PDB file of C-alpha atoms in Angstrom:
ATOM      1  CA  UNK A  26     -10.329  30.946  -0.900  1.00  0.00           C
ATOM      2  CA  UNK A  27     -10.488  27.609  -0.258  1.00  0.00           C
ATOM      3  CA  UNK A  28      -8.512  25.900   1.840  1.00  0.00           C
ATOM      4  CA  UNK A  29      -8.175  21.938   2.305  1.00  0.00           C
ATOM      5  CA  UNK A  30      -6.606  21.516   5.527  1.00  0.00           C
ATOM      6  CA  UNK A  31      -5.820  17.305   6.572  1.00  0.00           C
ATOM      7  CA  UNK A  32      -7.220  17.100   9.822  1.00  0.00           C
ATOM      8  CA  UNK A  33      -4.350  14.482  10.808  1.00  0.00           C
ATOM      9  CA  UNK A  34      -5.416  10.923  11.932  1.00  0.00           C
ATOM     10  CA  UNK A  35      -7.405  11.836  15.108  1.00  0.00           C
ATOM     11  CA  UNK A  36      -5.712  12.762  17.880  1.00  0.00           C
ATOM     12  CA  UNK A  37      -6.509  16.859  18.094  1.00  0.00           C
ATOM     13  CA  UNK A  38      -3.308  17.872  19.082  1.00  0.00           C
ATOM     14  CA  UNK A  39      -1.741  15.843  15.876  1.00  0.00           C
ATOM     15  CA  UNK A  40      -3.016  18.544  13.644  1.00  0.00           C
ATOM     16  CA  UNK A  41      -0.458  20.795  11.605  1.00  0.00           C
ATOM     17  CA  UNK A  42      -0.091  24.136  13.343  1.00  0.00           C
ATOM     18  CA  UNK A  43      -1.102  25.593   9.561  1.00  0.00           C
ATOM     19  CA  UNK A  44      -4.211  23.688   9.943  1.00  0.00           C
ATOM     20  CA  UNK A  45      -4.748  25.065  13.106  1.00  0.00           C
ATOM     21  CA  UNK A  46      -4.215  28.740  12.401  1.00  0.00           C
ATOM     22  CA  UNK A  47      -6.275  28.371   9.160  1.00  0.00           C
ATOM     23  CA  UNK A  48      -9.420  26.830  11.005  1.00  0.00           C
ATOM     24  CA  UNK A  49      -8.968  29.087  13.777  1.00  0.00           C
ATOM     25  CA  UNK A  50      -9.168  31.956  11.038  1.00  0.00           C
ATOM     26  CA  UNK A  51     -12.177  30.477   8.766  1.00  0.00           C
ATOM     27  CA  UNK A  52     -15.540  31.955   8.142  1.00  0.00           C
ATOM     28  CA  UNK A  53     -16.906  28.197   6.807  1.00  0.00           C
ATOM     29  CA  UNK A  54     -15.377  25.014   7.442  1.00  0.00           C
ATOM     30  CA  UNK A  55     -17.337  22.235   5.701  1.00  0.00           C
ATOM     31  CA  UNK A  56     -16.022  18.926   7.346  1.00  0.00           C
ATOM     32  CA  UNK A  57     -15.997  15.055   7.060  1.00  0.00           C
ATOM     33  CA  UNK A  58     -18.194  14.650  10.177  1.00  0.00           C
ATOM     34  CA  UNK A  59     -18.070  11.149  10.246  1.00  0.00           C
ATOM     35  CA  UNK A  60     -14.444  11.112  10.760  1.00  0.00           C
ATOM     36  CA  UNK A  61     -13.140  14.296  12.215  1.00  0.00           C
ATOM     37  CA  UNK A  62     -12.618  14.623  15.955  1.00  0.00           C
ATOM     38  CA  UNK A  63     -15.103  17.267  16.933  1.00  0.00           C
ATOM     39  CA  UNK A  64     -12.667  18.406  19.294  1.00  0.00           C
ATOM     40  CA  UNK A  65     -11.254  20.409  16.114  1.00  0.00           C
ATOM     41  CA  UNK A  66     -14.537  22.107  15.396  1.00  0.00           C
ATOM     42  CA  UNK A  67     -13.956  23.298  19.017  1.00  0.00           C
ATOM     43  CA  UNK A  68     -11.047  25.723  17.437  1.00  0.00           C
ATOM     44  CA  UNK A  69     -13.393  27.770  15.480  1.00  0.00           C
ATOM     45  CA  UNK A  70     -14.645  31.286  15.455  1.00  0.00           C
ATOM     46  CA  UNK A  71     -17.911  31.385  17.274  1.00  0.00           C
ATOM     47  CA  UNK A  72     -19.148  33.299  14.122  1.00  0.00           C
ATOM     48  CA  UNK A  73     -18.081  30.665  12.057  1.00  0.00           C
ATOM     49  CA  UNK A  74     -20.501  28.430   9.815  1.00  0.00           C
ATOM     50  CA  UNK A  75     -19.975  24.415   9.990  1.00  0.00           C
ATOM     51  CA  UNK A  76     -21.272  21.949   7.354  1.00  0.00           C
ATOM     52  CA  UNK A  77     -21.115  18.327   7.728  1.00  0.00           C
ATOM     53  CA  UNK A  78     -20.397  16.855   4.748  1.00  0.00           C
ATOM     54  CA  UNK A  79     -21.595  13.483   5.673  1.00  0.00           C
ATOM     55  CA  UNK A  80     -25.003  14.808   4.553  1.00  0.00           C
ATOM     56  CA  UNK A  81     -24.031  16.344   1.327  1.00  0.00           C
ATOM     57  CA  UNK A  82     -23.386  15.386  -2.137  1.00  0.00           C
ATOM     58  CA  UNK A  83     -20.362  17.075  -4.334  1.00  0.00           C
ATOM     59  CA  UNK A  84     -22.725  19.631  -6.272  1.00  0.00           C
ATOM     60  CA  UNK A  85     -24.178  20.812  -2.344  1.00  0.00           C
ATOM     61  CA  UNK A  86     -20.793  21.026  -1.100  1.00  0.00           C
ATOM     62  CA  UNK A  87     -19.346  22.954  -3.935  1.00  0.00           C
ATOM     63  CA  UNK A  88     -22.362  25.124  -3.697  1.00  0.00           C
ATOM     64  CA  UNK A  89     -21.566  26.447  -0.001  1.00  0.00           C
ATOM     65  CA  UNK A  90     -17.893  27.221  -1.555  1.00  0.00           C
ATOM     66  CA  UNK A  91     -19.478  29.125  -4.343  1.00  0.00           C
ATOM     67  CA  UNK A  92     -21.902  30.817  -1.891  1.00  0.00           C
ATOM     68  CA  UNK A  93     -18.891  31.800   0.689  1.00  0.00           C
ATOM     69  CA  UNK A  94     -16.656  32.797  -2.365  1.00  0.00           C
ATOM     70  CA  UNK A  95     -19.526  35.602  -3.705  1.00  0.00           C
ATOM     71  CA  UNK A  96     -19.713  36.977   0.171  1.00  0.00           C
ATOM     72  CA  UNK A  97     -15.678  37.245   0.274  1.00  0.00           C
ATOM     73  CA  UNK A  98     -15.803  34.673   3.065  1.00  0.00           C
ATOM     74  CA  UNK A  99     -12.869  31.697   4.196  1.00  0.00           C
ATOM     75  CA  UNK A 100     -13.868  28.412   3.439  1.00  0.00           C
ATOM     76  CA  UNK A 101     -11.514  25.246   5.091  1.00  0.00           C
ATOM     77  CA  UNK A 102     -12.763  22.116   3.687  1.00  0.00           C
ATOM     78  CA  UNK A 103     -11.500  19.940   6.370  1.00  0.00           C
ATOM     79  CA  UNK A 104     -10.668  16.349   5.423  1.00  0.00           C
ATOM     80  CA  UNK A 105      -9.244  13.526   7.286  1.00  0.00           C
ATOM     81  CA  UNK A 106      -5.881  12.000   7.422  1.00  0.00           C
ATOM     82  CA  UNK A 107      -4.301  13.947   4.771  1.00  0.00           C
ATOM     83  CA  UNK A 108      -5.738  14.494   1.876  1.00  0.00           C
ATOM     84  CA  UNK A 109      -3.468  13.109  -0.459  1.00  0.00           C
ATOM     85  CA  UNK A 110      -5.345   9.622   0.567  1.00  0.00           C
ATOM     86  CA  UNK A 111      -8.791   8.786  -0.023  1.00  0.00           C
ATOM     87  CA  UNK A 112     -10.263  12.067   0.509  1.00  0.00           C
ATOM     88  CA  UNK A 113     -12.048  12.429  -2.872  1.00  0.00           C
ATOM     89  CA  UNK A 114     -10.455  15.766  -3.476  1.00  0.00           C
ATOM     90  CA  UNK A 115      -9.208  15.612  -6.874  1.00  0.00           C
ATOM     91  CA  UNK A 116     -12.855  16.652  -7.708  1.00  0.00           C
ATOM     92  CA  UNK A 117     -13.441  19.194  -5.378  1.00  0.00           C
ATOM     93  CA  UNK A 118     -10.118  21.157  -6.716  1.00  0.00           C
ATOM     94  CA  UNK A 119     -11.159  20.597 -10.617  1.00  0.00           C
ATOM     95  CA  UNK A 120     -14.626  22.083  -9.906  1.00  0.00           C
ATOM     96  CA  UNK A 121     -13.319  25.026  -8.072  1.00  0.00           C
ATOM     97  CA  UNK A 122     -10.999  25.760 -10.861  1.00  0.00           C
ATOM     98  CA  UNK A 123     -13.602  25.282 -13.574  1.00  0.00           C
ATOM     99  CA  UNK A 124     -15.379  27.989 -11.517  1.00  0.00           C
ATOM    100  CA  UNK A 125     -11.969  30.350 -11.219  1.00  0.00           C
ATOM    101  CA  UNK A 126     -12.234  29.827  -7.177  1.00  0.00           C
ATOM    102  CA  UNK A 127      -8.320  30.036  -6.014  1.00  0.00           C
ATOM    103  CA  UNK A 128      -7.832  27.218  -3.368  1.00  0.00           C
ATOM    104  CA  UNK A 129      -4.484  25.667  -1.692  1.00  0.00           C
ATOM    105  CA  UNK A 130      -3.821  22.183   0.615  1.00  0.00           C
ATOM    106  CA  UNK A 131      -2.424  22.161   3.824  1.00  0.00           C
ATOM    107  CA  UNK A 132      -1.063  18.553   4.297  1.00  0.00           C
ATOM    108  CA  UNK A 133      -2.081  16.249   7.500  1.00  0.00           C
ATOM    109  CA  UNK A 134      -0.677  13.530   9.389  1.00  0.00           C
ATOM    110  CA  UNK A 135      -2.089   9.933   7.370  1.00  0.00           C
ATOM    111  CA  UNK A 136      -3.622   7.384   9.855  1.00  0.00           C
ATOM    112  CA  UNK A 137      -1.094   5.433   8.062  1.00  0.00           C
ATOM    113  CA  UNK A 138       1.653   7.200   9.934  1.00  0.00           C
ATOM    114  CA  UNK A 139      -0.694   7.124  13.075  1.00  0.00           C
ATOM    115  CA  UNK A 140      -0.869   3.495  12.678  1.00  0.00           C
ATOM    116  CA  UNK A 141       2.775   2.923  12.585  1.00  0.00           C
ATOM    117  CA  UNK A 142       3.072   5.231  15.371  1.00  0.00           C
ATOM    118  CA  UNK A 143       0.530   2.758  17.196  1.00  0.00           C
ATOM    119  CA  UNK A 144       2.458  -0.194  16.126  1.00  0.00           C
ATOM    120  CA  UNK A 145       5.664   1.276  17.297  1.00  0.00           C
ATOM    121  CA  UNK A 146       7.163  -0.101  14.419  1.00  0.00           C
ATOM    122  CA  UNK A 147       9.439   1.200  11.280  1.00  0.00           C
ATOM    123  CA  UNK A 148       7.482   0.274   8.040  1.00  0.00           C
ATOM    124  CA  UNK A 149      11.220   0.156   5.800  1.00  0.00           C
ATOM    125  CA  UNK A 150      13.413  -2.309   7.550  1.00  0.00           C
ATOM    126  CA  UNK A 151      16.584  -2.835   5.881  1.00  0.00           C
ATOM    127  CA  UNK A 152      16.779  -6.803   4.660  1.00  0.00           C
ATOM    128  CA  UNK A 153      13.027  -6.746   5.100  1.00  0.00           C
ATOM    129  CA  UNK A 154      11.124  -3.823   3.234  1.00  0.00           C
ATOM    130  CA  UNK A 155      12.592  -0.688   1.041  1.00  0.00           C
ATOM    131  CA  UNK A 156       8.577  -0.193  -0.002  1.00  0.00           C
ATOM    132  CA  UNK A 157       5.219   0.783   1.504  1.00  0.00           C
ATOM    133  CA  UNK A 158       2.264  -0.455  -0.863  1.00  0.00           C
ATOM    134  CA  UNK A 159      -1.013   1.789   0.722  1.00  0.00           C
ATOM    135  CA  UNK A 160      -3.857   0.051  -1.435  1.00  0.00           C
ATOM    136  CA  UNK A 161      -7.347  -0.867  -0.559  1.00  0.00           C
ATOM    137  CA  UNK A 162      -9.457  -4.160  -2.074  1.00  0.00           C
ATOM    138  CA  UNK A 163     -11.808  -3.096  -4.643  1.00  0.00           C
ATOM    139  CA  UNK A 164     -15.685  -2.294  -4.044  1.00  0.00           C
ATOM    140  CA  UNK A 165     -17.956   0.333  -4.710  1.00  0.00           C
ATOM    141  CA  UNK A 166     -14.793   1.718  -5.983  1.00  0.00           C
ATOM    142  CA  UNK A 167     -12.916  -0.483  -8.254  1.00  0.00           C
ATOM    143  CA  UNK A 168      -9.562  -1.113  -8.838  1.00  0.00           C
ATOM    144  CA  UNK A 169      -7.583  -1.797 -11.859  1.00  0.00           C
ATOM    145  CA  UNK A 170      -6.486  -5.615 -12.406  1.00  0.00           C
ATOM    146  CA  UNK A 171      -2.848  -4.186 -12.214  1.00  0.00           C
ATOM    147  CA  UNK A 172      -3.376  -2.915  -8.999  1.00  0.00           C
ATOM    148  CA  UNK A 173      -5.082  -5.891  -7.384  1.00  0.00           C
ATOM    149  CA  UNK A 174      -4.633  -7.205  -4.097  1.00  0.00           C
ATOM    150  CA  UNK A 175      -2.829 -10.286  -5.643  1.00  0.00           C
ATOM    151  CA  UNK A 176      -0.971  -8.416  -8.260  1.00  0.00           C
ATOM    152  CA  UNK A 177       0.609  -6.087  -5.828  1.00  0.00           C
ATOM    153  CA  UNK A 178       0.968  -8.797  -2.873  1.00  0.00           C
ATOM    154  CA  UNK A 179       3.618 -10.586  -5.367  1.00  0.00           C
ATOM    155  CA  UNK A 180       6.182  -7.765  -4.089  1.00  0.00           C
ATOM    156  CA  UNK A 181       6.183  -8.943  -1.087  1.00  0.00           C
ATOM    157  CA  UNK A 182       6.694  -5.027   0.305  1.00  0.00           C
ATOM    158  CA  UNK A 183       5.147  -3.426   3.178  1.00  0.00           C
ATOM    159  CA  UNK A 184       1.248  -3.410   3.098  1.00  0.00           C
ATOM    160  CA  UNK A 185      -0.966  -0.690   4.662  1.00  0.00           C
ATOM    161  CA  UNK A 186      -4.597  -1.473   3.470  1.00  0.00           C
ATOM    162  CA  UNK A 187      -7.307   1.310   3.871  1.00  0.00           C
ATOM    163  CA  UNK A 188     -11.229   0.775   3.652  1.00  0.00           C
ATOM    164  CA  UNK A 189     -10.901  -3.106   3.179  1.00  0.00           C
ATOM    165  CA  UNK A 190     -12.668  -3.900   7.120  1.00  0.00           C
ATOM    166  CA  UNK A 191     -16.009  -5.723   5.789  1.00  0.00           C
ATOM    167  CA  UNK A 192     -13.783  -7.944   3.462  1.00  0.00           C
ATOM    168  CA  UNK A 193     -10.864  -9.801   5.273  1.00  0.00           C
ATOM    169  CA  UNK A 194     -11.767 -13.150   4.381  1.00  0.00           C
ATOM    170  CA  UNK A 195     -11.649 -12.197   0.656  1.00  0.00           C
ATOM    171  CA  UNK A 196      -8.424  -9.789   1.614  1.00  0.00           C
ATOM    172  CA  UNK A 197      -6.802 -12.916   3.059  1.00  0.00           C
ATOM    173  CA  UNK A 198      -7.251 -14.912   0.617  1.00  0.00           C
ATOM    174  CA  UNK A 199      -5.960 -12.220  -2.248  1.00  0.00           C
ATOM    175  CA  UNK A 200      -2.717 -12.124  -0.208  1.00  0.00           C
ATOM    176  CA  UNK A 201      -1.759 -15.757  -0.281  1.00  0.00           C
ATOM    177  CA  UNK A 202      -2.635 -16.248  -3.466  1.00  0.00           C
ATOM    178  CA  UNK A 203      -0.100 -12.908  -4.285  1.00  0.00           C
ATOM    179  CA  UNK A 204       2.459 -14.830  -2.110  1.00  0.00           C
ATOM    180  CA  UNK A 205       2.461 -14.220   1.166  1.00  0.00           C
ATOM    181  CA  UNK A 206       2.449 -17.072   3.897  1.00  0.00           C
ATOM    182  CA  UNK A 207      -0.529 -17.918   6.029  1.00  0.00           C
ATOM    183  CA  UNK A 208       1.623 -16.929   8.949  1.00  0.00           C
ATOM    184  CA  UNK A 209       2.953 -13.747   7.464  1.00  0.00           C
ATOM    185  CA  UNK A 210       2.606 -11.080  10.599  1.00  0.00           C
ATOM    186  CA  UNK A 211      -0.045  -8.997  10.475  1.00  0.00           C
ATOM    187  CA  UNK A 212      -2.582  -6.245  12.395  1.00  0.00           C
ATOM    188  CA  UNK A 213      -5.452  -4.441  12.730  1.00  0.00           C
ATOM    189  CA  UNK A 214      -5.210  -1.004  14.170  1.00  0.00           C
ATOM    190  CA  UNK A 215      -8.649   0.750  14.917  1.00  0.00           C
ATOM    191  CA  UNK A 216      -8.766   4.389  15.165  1.00  0.00           C
ATOM    192  CA  UNK A 217      -4.877   5.204  15.349  1.00  0.00           C
ATOM    193  CA  UNK A 218      -4.007   7.810  17.746  1.00  0.00           C
ATOM    194  CA  UNK A 219      -7.794   8.423  18.951  1.00  0.00           C
ATOM    195  CA  UNK A 220      -8.267   7.642  22.872  1.00  0.00           C
ATOM    196  CA  UNK A 221     -10.144   4.088  21.744  1.00  0.00           C
ATOM    197  CA  UNK A 222      -7.421   3.551  19.625  1.00  0.00           C
ATOM    198  CA  UNK A 223      -6.859  -0.743  19.736  1.00  0.00           C
ATOM    199  CA  UNK A 224      -3.951  -2.637  18.305  1.00  0.00           C
ATOM    200  CA  UNK A 225      -4.757  -6.218  17.495  1.00  0.00           C
ATOM    201  CA  UNK A 226      -1.462  -8.067  16.459  1.00  0.00           C
ATOM    202  CA  UNK A 227      -2.304 -11.370  14.042  1.00  0.00           C
ATOM    203  CA  UNK A 228      -1.078 -13.218  10.918  1.00  0.00           C
ATOM    204  CA  UNK A 229      -2.483 -13.110   7.073  1.00  0.00           C
ATOM    205  CA  UNK A 230      -4.717 -15.928   8.071  1.00  0.00           C
ATOM    206  CA  UNK A 231      -5.877 -14.684  11.169  1.00  0.00           C
ATOM    207  CA  UNK A 232      -7.285 -11.471  10.088  1.00  0.00           C
ATOM    208  CA  UNK A 233     -11.113 -12.007   9.919  1.00  0.00           C
ATOM    209  CA  UNK A 234     -11.200 -13.918  12.955  1.00  0.00           C
ATOM    210  CA  UNK A 235      -8.748 -11.075  15.252  1.00  0.00           C
ATOM    211  CA  UNK A 236     -11.644  -8.637  13.721  1.00  0.00           C
ATOM    212  CA  UNK A 237     -14.706 -10.198  14.844  1.00  0.00           C
ATOM    213  CA  UNK A 238     -13.199 -11.241  18.272  1.00  0.00           C
ATOM    214  CA  UNK A 239     -12.426  -7.382  18.562  1.00  0.00           C
ATOM    215  CA  UNK A 240     -15.706  -6.168  16.462  1.00  0.00           C
ATOM    216  CA  UNK A 241     -13.914  -4.078  14.966  1.00  0.00           C
ATOM    217  CA  UNK A 242     -16.070  -3.730  11.238  1.00  0.00           C
ATOM    218  CA  UNK A 243     -14.735  -0.224  10.020  1.00  0.00           C
ATOM    219  CA  UNK A 244     -12.254   2.860  10.945  1.00  0.00           C
ATOM    220  CA  UNK A 245      -9.407   0.624  10.986  1.00  0.00           C
ATOM    221  CA  UNK A 246      -6.298   0.179   8.862  1.00  0.00           C
ATOM    222  CA  UNK A 247      -4.566  -3.456   7.913  1.00  0.00           C
ATOM    223  CA  UNK A 248      -0.864  -3.521   8.151  1.00  0.00           C
ATOM    224  CA  UNK A 249       0.608  -6.755   6.427  1.00  0.00           C
ATOM    225  CA  UNK A 250       4.750  -7.332   6.003  1.00  0.00           C
ATOM    226  CA  UNK A 251       7.816  -8.879   7.856  1.00  0.00           C
ATOM    227  CA  UNK A 252       8.273  -5.439   9.429  1.00  0.00           C
ATOM    228  CA  UNK A 253       6.210  -6.524  12.488  1.00  0.00           C
ATOM    229  CA  UNK A 254       8.573  -9.372  13.302  1.00  0.00           C
ATOM    230  CA  UNK A 255      11.974  -9.044  14.701  1.00  0.00           C
ATOM    231  CA  UNK A 256      14.585  -9.524  12.403  1.00  0.00           C
ATOM    232  CA  UNK A 257      16.144  -7.077  10.237  1.00  0.00           C
ATOM    233  CA  UNK A 258      19.301  -5.568   9.295  1.00  0.00           C
ATOM    234  CA  UNK A 259      20.817  -1.989  10.774  1.00  0.00           C
ATOM    235  CA  UNK A 260      20.849   1.038   9.144  1.00  0.00           C
ATOM    236  CA  UNK A 261      24.026   2.210   7.302  1.00  0.00           C
ATOM    237  CA  UNK A 262      23.337   5.436   8.310  1.00  0.00           C
ATOM    238  CA  UNK A 263      24.496   5.159  11.989  1.00  0.00           C
ATOM    239  CA  UNK A 264      27.358   2.268  10.519  1.00  0.00           C
ATOM    240  CA  UNK A 265      30.025   2.951  12.745  1.00  0.00           C
ATOM    241  CA  UNK A 266      32.129   1.227  10.242  1.00  0.00           C
ATOM    242  CA  UNK A 267      29.871   3.725   7.529  1.00  0.00           C
ATOM    243  CA  UNK A 268      31.449   7.351   6.272  1.00  0.00           C
ATOM    244  CA  UNK A 269      29.098   9.994   5.754  1.00  0.00           C
ATOM    245  CA  UNK A 270      28.966  13.482   4.597  1.00  0.00           C
ATOM    246  CA  UNK A 271      28.855  14.603   8.125  1.00  0.00           C
ATOM    247  CA  UNK A 272      31.553  11.739   9.909  1.00  0.00           C
ATOM    248  CA  UNK A 273      34.342   9.302   8.774  1.00  0.00           C
ATOM    249  CA  UNK A 274      34.185   5.793   9.168  1.00  0.00           C
ATOM    250  CA  UNK A 275      36.203   3.992  12.453  1.00  0.00           C
ATOM    251  CA  UNK A 276      37.926   1.240  10.993  1.00  0.00           C
ATOM    252  CA  UNK A 277      37.679  -0.760  14.160  1.00  0.00           C
ATOM    253  CA  UNK A 278      34.029  -0.793  13.780  1.00  0.00           C
ATOM    254  CA  UNK A 279      32.640  -3.903  12.229  1.00  0.00           C
ATOM    255  CA  UNK A 280      29.121  -2.928  12.328  1.00  0.00           C
ATOM    256  CA  UNK A 281      28.174  -5.731  11.040  1.00  0.00           C
ATOM    257  CA  UNK A 282      25.141  -7.456  13.842  1.00  0.00           C
ATOM    258  CA  UNK A 283      21.972  -6.777  12.479  1.00  0.00           C
ATOM    259  CA  UNK A 284      18.445  -7.656  14.213  1.00  0.00           C
ATOM    260  CA  UNK A 285      16.536  -6.722  17.086  1.00  0.00           C
ATOM    261  CA  UNK A 286      16.558  -8.177  20.603  1.00  0.00           C
ATOM    262  CA  UNK A 287      19.699 -10.367  19.617  1.00  0.00           C
TER     263      UNK A 287
END
């Protein structure tokens, strides 16, 4: 059996209880060594075989899984964040399916969630944005024209941009061409939830300069949008004048004041 486990955004205590249990019971762990917090590997059994996939190609990763399966061993494939985002997990699952090897998935806390926590922010604010676009700039992995940064920016939704730290000047040009103003709030979050976490607030036009000034070249996310501002509407969920399944509306309450720090 192969368990694909999302290790979380960095802090070792942000892995799920299930993920930690699977690590502790694994006979073989194949981990993304360039990204996984090494403290997590200390929770593995002393007899566990550890393999750093940073030095392996897909065929070699699958060969390790196949070998473990033939020996009746349990494998944990440990990915950073959550396996559903930029993990190259689908190709591994498809190979295992063709080999008749059973697998399952244990989700993890994505770095975009860790970034929101670091920012002390809510991506979806009434009157500001009710959608979050998670994307990346085209690089060695191409991006379809329909998903170009310029096209997605036209929606003016909250954007969280992965794997693009080496392309910040181009990212700025594309965001502005898509409709964001130069002064649109933005932030760079470096190694969210790690001890060395760093948060830099800037604007869309200042992304490249902010990264250079702080020496950030990788392992960071870019967040863009007015969710980083101070103006928004209050949620209807807790509006006293708004009835729900669990409480009646208070007709004396107006519940119309919106915004933060007003």
